[in-house]
């Protein structure tokens, strides 16, 4: 017999442990060899769109056109991802938002030398303007501040002309330091000494390059703002870097860092003007009845702005500008602050910040009376005098606040929802206040060094207003007024620096965001410095010992609603069944018979009438014969009716 070999098959996978290990090793080896031949890595990155320095270097050093196009497509995907992560369409809110990571990625992606750099800077700037505040953002803000300072000192200042990205970069730096300034006022920068130390290193010598931006006052303002806030943030670091006196023990300096004086140095004391501006903003936001009292207290305190830090005054003016977009009285208050009082008083000691509500002030703010409290002749004092007169108005302000005031008027014209407020901010309302409107400042002419700066910035902002309303048919009157003012300046302005300022904004169109940075600052600072109870009105407490009054009310008998069975019975009672087929046929036959008998009766009557006419009988007939004829006719009708009824 032949020998048949039966193959052994492991149907149930029962193999030894050594065979199993050998099989797995062989499978992994084959997979590795196949992927190696195809030029692909066995480990695929989970996040292929992560922005890093290697990608930026690869993008900038790429020379091949095809490879550069592929890298550009990847960069655009990275930009869209970062844009969604920073919440560009949701004002920085949502579960998908991670602001520190998004800001860092945008700052790294902006290093790519391509048009995508401008898009990254624009998205980053808009996100900084409308995103909410959080203490976890502080490290990312320090990183942005250092990156901005590095770019401005290395790349921007080496260029022979002002670039568009450089203007956006200065605005990003200003918004970044403004956010750090808020955290500084909120007392949230106590444990970031390492970041402050690095920032102090980047700030050294930064203000020395101010002369490069001298023809552009707005750029100089942003540089001054960055330097001043950076100096305030790193004040404790700069003190530590100073050489110590001989004989002072080392342990003494360490204990000073834990002292209450050191802790208080990390918190910014609000100036009176800034505190009262927060009070006004809160009154407008809550539609409080004490708004006029708050405005009066603000005007009493605003005459001493020359004794305060210009950064606090600049912040206060921007907060008032945000409130003035919704309230006319606040806008008038801004005008009166710029105008100054009628009788300026000599320099007085500054007022202390009152941490109580301004409802204690018993005076009312009268806009019409305040309009008569000033004259243009009181503004002749320049900001360079050592002892300025208190309340001398716009001319005595620091030039940074003057330029900020002009930008505030532009923001009110663009963002306000009231046509009256827009018109007032652009043209002015009262004759004595027109010189402090946006168009009035175009012709600002005082014997000071900042007069050309005021006209230059006003000229830029009027151009922005014109470009914003140029294609808006609903507000073409504002565009026409701005255009007429531009033509007037081009015809009569003699200073070339003022006319050249329009080149900075020739391709810039302002955008209206959902939220404002100054509104967010005012909202968060009001929670810290102006705490309120849960309810704004006192609740009436019930007296426990008061007996309840029993009132006998007449009992009303309500009609009981019909039940479901009654409703069904009513419906069935009103329901009439439809006739059947036989009934419908009988009705039809009855109509046919009725029509036929009517026709025959009509024909018989016509025939008898004709017979009577044919017979020419004498006119005189006997009454008996006529009666017989009538009886015959009636008998015939009865017979016909009887026959018809019998048929039916």
XYZ file of C-alpha atoms in Angstrom:
648
model
C 0.000 0.000 0.000
C 1.199 3.491 -0.800
C 2.205 5.735 2.092
C 0.066 8.910 2.322
C 1.473 11.850 4.310
C -1.213 13.855 6.016
C -0.178 17.521 6.612
C -0.507 18.775 10.173
C -2.395 22.099 10.426
C -2.713 24.104 13.647
C -6.375 24.947 13.297
C -6.721 26.387 16.750
C -3.405 28.304 16.741
C -1.867 26.021 19.320
C 1.873 26.591 18.877
C 4.774 26.814 21.246
C 6.003 30.068 22.724
C 9.298 29.930 20.834
C 7.515 29.524 17.490
C 5.241 32.454 18.295
C 8.164 34.768 19.108
C 9.957 33.701 15.934
C 6.848 34.380 13.838
C 6.364 37.888 15.295
C 10.019 38.739 14.745
C 9.828 37.629 11.121
C 6.693 39.701 10.475
C 8.258 42.844 11.980
C 11.417 42.346 9.933
C 9.434 42.092 6.689
C 7.471 45.236 7.500
C 10.641 47.192 8.266
C 12.338 46.067 5.047
C 9.299 46.953 2.906
C 9.003 50.439 4.402
C 12.739 51.055 4.094
C 12.655 50.213 0.389
C 9.775 52.595 -0.238
C 11.656 55.444 1.481
C 9.036 55.831 4.202
C 9.540 55.775 7.930
C 7.782 53.163 9.986
C 6.931 55.765 12.607
C 4.637 58.461 11.321
C 4.419 61.685 13.287
C 1.076 62.100 14.965
C 1.134 65.875 14.434
C 2.613 66.638 11.035
C 1.360 70.285 11.184
C 3.256 71.272 14.303
C 5.160 74.535 13.849
C 8.832 74.339 14.830
C 12.141 75.973 13.997
C 13.192 73.137 11.674
C 10.240 73.805 9.399
C 10.947 77.556 9.349
C 14.611 76.989 8.459
C 13.669 74.472 5.790
C 11.153 76.926 4.305
C 13.567 79.861 4.216
C 16.484 77.821 2.821
C 14.471 76.031 0.123
C 15.531 76.968 -3.434
C 13.573 74.460 -5.504
C 10.275 75.911 -6.753
C 8.309 72.651 -6.450
C 9.522 71.917 -2.945
C 8.855 75.501 -1.888
C 5.273 75.272 -3.182
C 4.720 72.092 -1.161
C 6.133 73.751 1.927
C 3.927 76.786 1.292
C 0.834 74.563 1.203
C 1.857 73.026 4.517
C 2.459 76.506 5.969
C -1.036 77.605 4.925
C -2.519 74.580 6.694
C -0.502 75.462 9.777
C -1.813 79.022 9.584
C -5.435 77.872 9.358
C -4.917 75.564 12.302
C -3.342 78.312 14.392
C -6.131 80.698 13.360
C -8.765 78.282 14.619
C -6.772 77.579 17.769
C -6.611 81.283 18.671
C -10.386 81.680 18.157
C -10.269 84.319 15.435
C -13.972 83.885 14.627
C -15.173 83.396 18.229
C -13.318 86.283 19.938
C -10.859 83.911 21.617
C -13.491 81.758 23.317
C -14.393 78.099 22.919
C -13.220 74.604 23.813
C -10.960 74.487 20.763
C -9.056 77.642 21.799
C -5.525 77.465 23.202
C -4.245 81.035 23.140
C -0.678 80.592 24.489
C 0.076 77.797 22.022
C -1.601 79.636 19.129
C 0.323 82.866 19.793
C 3.601 80.966 19.984
C 2.922 79.128 16.720
C 1.949 82.344 14.936
C 5.107 84.057 16.151
C 7.243 81.175 14.880
C 5.383 80.891 11.579
C 5.758 84.642 11.015
C 9.501 84.078 10.579
C 8.855 82.530 7.151
C 10.060 84.925 4.484
C 6.929 85.048 2.352
C 3.596 86.824 2.050
C 2.291 84.451 4.699
C 4.270 86.505 7.229
C 1.823 89.414 6.868
C -1.157 87.091 7.375
C 0.382 85.663 10.543
C 1.026 89.120 11.978
C -2.517 90.306 11.201
C -4.130 87.266 12.836
C -1.863 87.598 15.865
C -2.672 91.298 16.212
C -6.435 90.729 16.019
C -6.220 87.906 18.549
C -4.323 90.111 20.996
C -7.000 92.807 20.678
C -10.099 90.699 21.355
C -9.040 87.632 23.381
C -9.992 87.382 27.073
C -7.411 87.669 29.848
C -5.949 84.742 31.763
C -2.933 84.408 34.049
C -1.760 81.351 32.105
C -1.088 83.636 29.133
C 1.700 85.539 30.919
C 4.626 83.295 29.771
C 3.411 83.467 26.171
C 3.091 87.258 26.446
C 6.670 87.538 27.688
C 7.775 85.388 24.755
C 5.905 87.645 22.315
C 7.404 90.737 23.937
C 10.935 89.375 23.616
C 10.341 88.258 20.020
C 8.910 91.645 19.044
C 11.823 93.535 20.571
C 14.311 91.237 18.858
C 12.687 91.695 15.430
C 12.476 95.454 15.812
C 16.130 95.759 16.795
C 17.592 93.346 14.224
C 15.424 93.262 11.100
C 13.277 96.394 11.070
C 15.817 99.054 11.968
C 18.230 97.877 9.284
C 15.735 98.696 6.518
C 16.049 102.110 4.806
C 12.268 102.656 4.683
C 9.200 101.886 6.761
C 7.507 98.621 5.829
C 3.950 97.434 6.294
C 4.952 94.475 8.462
C 6.980 96.806 10.646
C 3.899 98.921 11.402
C 1.906 95.804 12.311
C 4.809 94.554 14.428
C 4.865 97.784 16.425
C 1.129 97.481 17.023
C 1.582 93.864 18.151
C 4.271 94.986 20.572
C 2.023 97.714 21.957
C -0.909 95.306 22.468
C 1.384 92.709 24.054
C 2.814 95.188 26.550
C -0.687 96.523 27.201
C -1.745 93.010 28.220
C 1.308 92.661 30.437
C 0.452 96.043 31.947
C -3.020 94.745 32.837
C -1.543 91.707 34.602
C 0.816 94.107 36.353
C -2.117 96.256 37.555
C -3.935 93.085 38.645
C -0.895 91.969 40.687
C -0.299 88.756 38.726
C 3.398 89.192 37.837
C 4.892 88.414 41.236
C 6.529 85.094 40.352
C 7.965 85.819 36.908
C 11.378 87.208 37.815
C 13.160 85.052 35.233
C 10.986 86.427 32.445
C 11.477 89.971 33.709
C 15.232 89.488 33.745
C 15.255 88.403 30.093
C 12.902 91.225 29.131
C 15.184 93.730 30.832
C 18.040 92.486 28.661
C 16.033 93.000 25.467
C 14.910 96.481 26.543
C 18.421 97.814 27.017
C 19.132 100.360 24.302
C 15.743 99.898 22.634
C 14.685 103.534 22.980
C 17.950 104.707 21.399
C 16.536 103.807 17.969
C 13.677 106.283 18.389
C 15.179 108.724 15.894
C 14.652 106.230 13.064
C 10.866 106.707 13.413
C 10.876 110.466 13.923
C 8.815 111.268 10.755
C 6.102 108.853 11.959
C 4.596 110.037 15.282
C 2.370 106.970 15.740
C 5.385 104.653 15.536
C 7.279 106.802 18.040
C 4.262 106.675 20.365
C 4.215 102.878 20.249
C 7.937 102.698 20.943
C 7.550 105.062 23.909
C 4.657 102.986 25.225
C 6.627 99.731 24.938
C 9.656 101.242 26.658
C 7.688 102.883 29.482
C 5.679 99.768 30.366
C 8.778 97.592 30.036
C 10.572 99.898 32.453
C 7.693 99.584 34.932
C 7.593 95.790 34.634
C 11.322 95.367 35.144
C 11.735 98.008 37.859
C 12.386 95.440 40.598
C 14.815 93.543 38.345
C 16.795 96.679 37.512
C 17.103 97.459 41.231
C 18.539 94.006 41.870
C 21.082 94.473 39.087
C 22.422 97.691 40.615
C 25.687 97.357 42.599
C 25.188 97.045 46.340
C 26.849 99.257 48.881
C 29.826 97.973 50.786
C 29.046 96.431 54.118
C 25.475 95.444 53.253
C 24.963 91.756 54.064
C 23.718 89.425 51.392
C 21.021 87.925 53.518
C 19.429 91.317 54.028
C 18.553 91.605 50.342
C 16.917 88.215 50.377
C 14.658 89.146 53.241
C 13.631 92.327 51.466
C 12.137 90.260 48.648
C 9.708 88.747 51.136
C 8.772 92.034 52.731
C 5.391 93.732 52.179
C 7.100 96.595 50.373
C 8.430 94.226 47.734
C 5.042 92.566 47.301
C 3.336 95.951 46.901
C 5.883 96.909 44.238
C 4.490 94.131 42.037
C 1.050 95.788 42.078
C 0.407 99.021 40.223
C -1.382 101.786 42.110
C -4.178 103.242 40.026
C -4.091 106.954 39.415
C -7.228 108.963 40.293
C -8.057 109.619 36.635
C -7.806 105.931 35.763
C -9.927 104.918 38.741
C -12.680 107.408 37.911
C -12.625 106.378 34.252
C -13.281 102.800 35.386
C -16.193 104.103 37.455
C -17.607 105.911 34.412
C -17.185 102.839 32.203
C -18.977 100.670 34.739
C -21.833 103.170 35.029
C -22.281 103.167 31.255
C -22.111 99.380 31.090
C -24.777 98.938 33.769
C -26.847 101.966 32.688
C -26.515 103.385 36.188
C -28.349 106.509 37.286
C -25.139 107.825 38.878
C -23.413 108.370 35.525
C -23.558 112.170 35.717
C -22.160 112.084 39.246
C -19.301 109.881 38.058
C -18.589 112.245 35.170
C -18.492 115.222 37.526
C -16.015 113.447 39.782
C -13.909 112.551 36.755
C -13.789 116.161 35.553
C -12.772 117.359 39.019
C -9.918 114.885 38.976
C -8.952 115.289 35.303
C -7.574 118.796 35.811
C -4.530 117.199 37.482
C -3.513 114.814 34.702
C -0.136 116.537 34.382
C 0.790 115.218 37.840
C 0.089 111.600 36.899
C 1.962 109.026 34.873
C 1.136 109.467 31.194
C 0.606 105.710 30.769
C -2.244 105.806 33.307
C -3.763 108.839 31.596
C -3.399 107.158 28.207
C -5.177 104.052 29.528
C -7.921 106.161 31.124
C -8.574 108.020 27.868
C -8.891 104.748 25.954
C -11.326 103.366 28.517
C -13.402 106.545 28.255
C -13.276 106.231 24.469
C -14.694 102.713 24.705
C -17.527 104.015 26.893
C -18.031 107.042 24.631
C -18.965 104.772 21.733
C -22.289 104.112 23.450
C -22.941 107.285 25.453
C -23.011 110.928 24.350
C -22.316 112.352 27.814
C -19.015 110.484 28.022
C -17.997 111.894 24.634
C -18.821 115.409 25.831
C -16.760 114.724 28.944
C -13.791 113.851 26.719
C -14.232 117.139 24.873
C -14.350 119.104 28.132
C -11.232 117.348 29.410
C -9.413 118.404 26.236
C -10.776 121.926 26.474
C -9.884 122.507 30.113
C -11.558 124.770 32.686
C -12.211 128.453 32.224
C -10.036 129.605 35.113
C -6.988 127.348 35.399
C -5.586 126.905 38.883
C -1.934 126.653 39.773
C -0.357 123.286 40.403
C -1.838 121.466 43.386
C -0.837 118.249 45.138
C -2.351 115.187 43.472
C -5.502 113.680 44.854
C -5.521 110.250 46.384
C -7.493 107.487 44.770
C -10.853 107.131 46.411
C -11.845 103.488 46.729
C -15.451 104.342 47.513
C -18.189 104.780 45.009
C -18.640 108.163 43.464
C -22.257 108.253 44.533
C -21.113 110.384 47.483
C -20.577 113.271 45.128
C -23.687 115.404 45.208
C -23.079 117.539 42.119
C -24.734 116.838 38.792
C -22.945 116.941 35.477
C -24.504 119.559 33.204
C -23.097 119.332 29.681
C -24.597 122.619 28.620
C -23.094 124.462 31.594
C -19.715 122.802 31.149
C -19.653 123.919 27.520
C -19.315 127.526 28.681
C -16.428 126.816 31.067
C -13.518 127.173 28.668
C -11.931 129.182 25.938
C -9.284 128.433 23.358
C -6.951 131.014 24.849
C -6.271 128.866 27.924
C -4.528 126.173 25.850
C -1.449 128.204 24.921
C 0.750 126.564 27.566
C 3.000 123.852 26.159
C 3.704 120.465 27.691
C 7.390 121.297 28.129
C 6.866 123.818 30.950
C 8.093 122.692 34.344
C 5.061 123.885 36.323
C 2.043 123.675 34.028
C -1.245 125.135 35.049
C -3.703 122.566 36.227
C -6.550 122.050 33.829
C -5.051 123.964 30.938
C -6.423 121.234 28.670
C -5.148 119.561 25.549
C -2.047 121.754 25.249
C -0.766 120.758 28.696
C -1.172 117.026 28.185
C 1.821 114.823 27.400
C 2.159 114.510 23.661
C 1.577 110.752 23.903
C -1.876 111.385 25.391
C -2.626 113.992 22.714
C -1.928 111.504 19.924
C -3.876 108.826 21.768
C -6.857 111.192 22.064
C -6.934 111.574 18.266
C -6.915 107.803 17.741
C -9.740 107.489 20.277
C -11.918 109.878 18.262
C -11.282 107.792 15.149
C -12.321 104.611 16.978
C -15.536 106.288 18.145
C -16.392 107.399 14.594
C -15.819 103.910 13.198
C -17.190 101.652 15.943
C -20.103 103.611 17.388
C -23.587 102.425 16.493
C -25.147 105.884 16.945
C -25.048 108.290 14.025
C -25.217 111.247 16.416
C -22.127 110.092 18.311
C -20.266 109.509 15.050
C -21.069 112.963 13.797
C -20.150 114.583 17.118
C -16.769 112.837 17.267
C -15.965 113.706 13.656
C -17.253 117.280 13.339
C -18.166 118.390 16.853
C -21.441 119.723 18.182
C -20.880 122.990 20.032
C -18.907 125.863 18.542
C -16.552 125.916 21.517
C -15.883 122.179 21.201
C -15.426 121.865 17.440
C -11.700 122.531 17.750
C -11.357 119.286 19.729
C -13.172 117.066 17.236
C -11.306 114.933 14.718
C -11.689 117.423 11.874
C -10.968 120.350 14.186
C -7.592 118.899 15.175
C -6.571 118.863 11.500
C -5.977 122.606 11.857
C -4.381 122.547 15.310
C -1.851 125.380 15.360
C -0.137 126.175 18.645
C 3.332 127.436 19.400
C 4.655 124.052 20.436
C 6.789 121.272 19.033
C 3.921 118.814 18.849
C 1.550 120.846 16.663
C 2.745 119.154 13.467
C 2.464 115.752 15.166
C -1.145 116.450 16.104
C -2.021 117.498 12.560
C -0.123 114.541 11.109
C -1.912 111.941 13.235
C -5.274 113.649 12.662
C -4.604 113.542 8.916
C -3.890 109.801 9.111
C -7.037 109.081 11.110
C -9.245 111.123 8.751
C -7.860 109.035 5.891
C -8.800 105.904 7.863
C -12.331 107.219 8.354
C -12.672 107.954 4.655
C -11.450 104.493 3.618
C -13.744 102.799 6.112
C -16.918 104.596 4.933
C -15.926 104.971 1.286
C -18.175 102.144 0.048
C -20.845 102.431 2.737
C -23.894 104.065 1.177
C -25.632 104.410 4.536
C -22.829 106.623 5.906
C -21.677 108.417 2.784
C -22.099 111.758 4.585
C -19.201 110.873 6.894
C -17.055 109.846 3.933
C -17.893 113.096 2.123
C -17.014 115.211 5.169
C -13.705 113.382 5.577
C -12.891 113.772 1.873
C -13.613 117.498 1.910
C -11.293 117.901 4.899
C -8.563 115.912 3.112
C -8.803 118.163 0.061
C -8.612 121.247 2.272
C -5.467 119.962 3.986
C -3.820 119.087 0.680
C -4.507 122.595 -0.561
C -3.439 124.690 2.438
C -1.050 122.554 4.513
C 2.528 123.795 4.252
C 4.336 121.164 6.332
C 5.487 118.277 4.152
C 5.712 115.923 7.132
C 1.941 116.177 7.591
C 1.220 115.381 3.946
C 3.651 112.444 3.893
C 1.895 110.809 6.844
C -0.911 109.626 4.547
C 1.509 107.211 2.870
C 1.584 105.112 6.023
C -2.138 104.273 5.805
C -2.613 104.258 2.048
C -3.214 100.473 1.951
C -4.754 100.118 5.410
C -8.503 99.698 5.977
C -9.648 99.599 9.629
C -11.560 96.547 10.827
C -14.206 96.385 13.537
C -13.686 93.459 15.904
C -16.283 91.869 18.123
C -14.517 92.970 21.306
C -12.116 95.747 22.232
C -8.883 95.413 24.198
C -9.642 98.529 26.248
C -13.146 97.282 27.007
C -11.727 93.975 28.254
C -9.189 95.821 30.408
C -11.920 98.034 31.883
C -14.176 95.051 32.547
C -11.520 93.048 34.388
C -10.107 96.015 36.303
C -13.591 97.017 37.452
C -14.008 93.548 38.965
C -10.775 94.040 40.911
C -10.905 97.698 41.957
C -14.675 98.329 41.932
C -16.245 95.270 43.560
C -20.007 95.328 43.946
C -22.508 93.223 45.796
C -24.524 90.546 44.091
C -27.513 92.888 43.966
C -27.378 96.596 43.229
C -30.537 97.356 45.219
C -31.380 96.543 48.878
C -33.697 93.639 49.434
C -36.753 94.034 51.673
C -36.478 91.622 54.609
C -39.647 90.176 56.093
C -40.376 90.669 59.794
C -40.586 87.303 61.493
C -42.865 88.566 64.286
C -45.344 90.152 61.907
C -48.591 88.176 61.750
C -49.954 87.219 58.422
C -53.077 89.021 57.299
C -55.934 86.748 56.249
C -57.930 88.201 53.413
C -61.308 86.636 52.631
C -61.647 86.505 48.909
C -64.878 85.469 47.178
C -64.783 82.000 45.741
C -65.029 81.918 41.999
C -66.790 78.967 40.435
C -64.886 77.985 37.395
C -66.540 76.263 34.497
C -65.592 72.634 34.350
C -64.220 71.626 31.041
C -66.148 68.985 29.099
C -64.763 65.498 29.272
C -63.470 63.546 26.337
C -66.629 61.425 26.179
C -68.843 64.530 26.052
C -66.780 65.982 23.257
C -67.095 62.749 21.271
C -70.866 62.659 21.798
C -71.189 66.254 20.656
C -69.186 65.523 17.574
C -71.308 62.472 16.742
C -74.537 64.392 17.298
C -73.574 67.025 14.802
C -72.349 64.466 12.325
C -74.671 63.712 9.374
C -74.039 60.572 7.393
C -73.555 60.912 3.669
C -76.389 59.610 1.390
C -75.887 56.239 -0.270
C -75.906 55.362 -3.928
C -79.622 54.428 -4.121
C -80.696 57.636 -2.434
C -78.618 59.701 -4.819
C -80.195 57.851 -7.820
C -83.754 58.484 -6.493
C -82.976 62.176 -6.089
C -81.745 62.322 -9.653
C -84.847 60.539 -11.071
C -87.141 62.838 -9.108
C -85.446 65.901 -10.615
C -85.865 64.474 -14.138
C -89.597 63.777 -13.636
C -90.202 67.237 -12.178
C -88.537 68.894 -15.129
C -90.549 66.822 -17.619
C -93.959 67.560 -16.043
C -93.172 71.264 -15.868
C -92.420 71.313 -19.565
C -95.692 69.516 -20.461
C -97.764 71.810 -18.264
C -96.167 74.852 -19.848
C -96.921 73.543 -23.350
C -100.616 72.838 -22.521
C -101.141 76.332 -21.175
C -99.595 77.902 -24.270
C -101.831 75.755 -26.565
C -105.024 76.845 -24.778
C -104.040 80.492 -24.999
C -103.567 80.166 -28.732
C -107.006 78.507 -29.156
C -108.674 81.308 -27.261
C -107.012 83.886 -29.443
C -108.062 82.114 -32.627
C -111.707 82.057 -31.594
C -113.166 85.412 -32.128
C -115.890 85.563 -29.673
C -117.921 88.575 -28.901
C -116.661 90.858 -26.258
C -119.671 90.323 -24.175
C -119.666 86.881 -22.689
C -121.651 85.488 -20.088
C -120.139 85.284 -16.705
C -121.228 81.702 -16.383
C -119.254 80.617 -19.382
C -116.150 82.305 -18.060
C -116.538 80.668 -14.735
C -116.872 77.277 -16.392
C -113.714 77.814 -18.345
C -111.814 78.786 -15.243
C -113.105 75.765 -13.444
C -111.987 73.547 -16.316
C -108.490 74.994 -16.167
C -108.257 74.492 -12.436
C -109.514 70.939 -12.804
C -106.879 70.211 -15.427
C -104.122 71.582 -13.161
C -105.283 69.479 -10.249
C -105.350 66.389 -12.425
C -101.827 67.042 -13.639
C -100.555 67.603 -10.103
C -102.223 64.463 -8.819
C -100.736 62.393 -11.611
C -97.292 63.855 -10.926
C -97.521 63.054 -7.198
C -98.634 59.513 -7.964
C -95.622 58.994 -10.191
C -93.271 60.202 -7.491
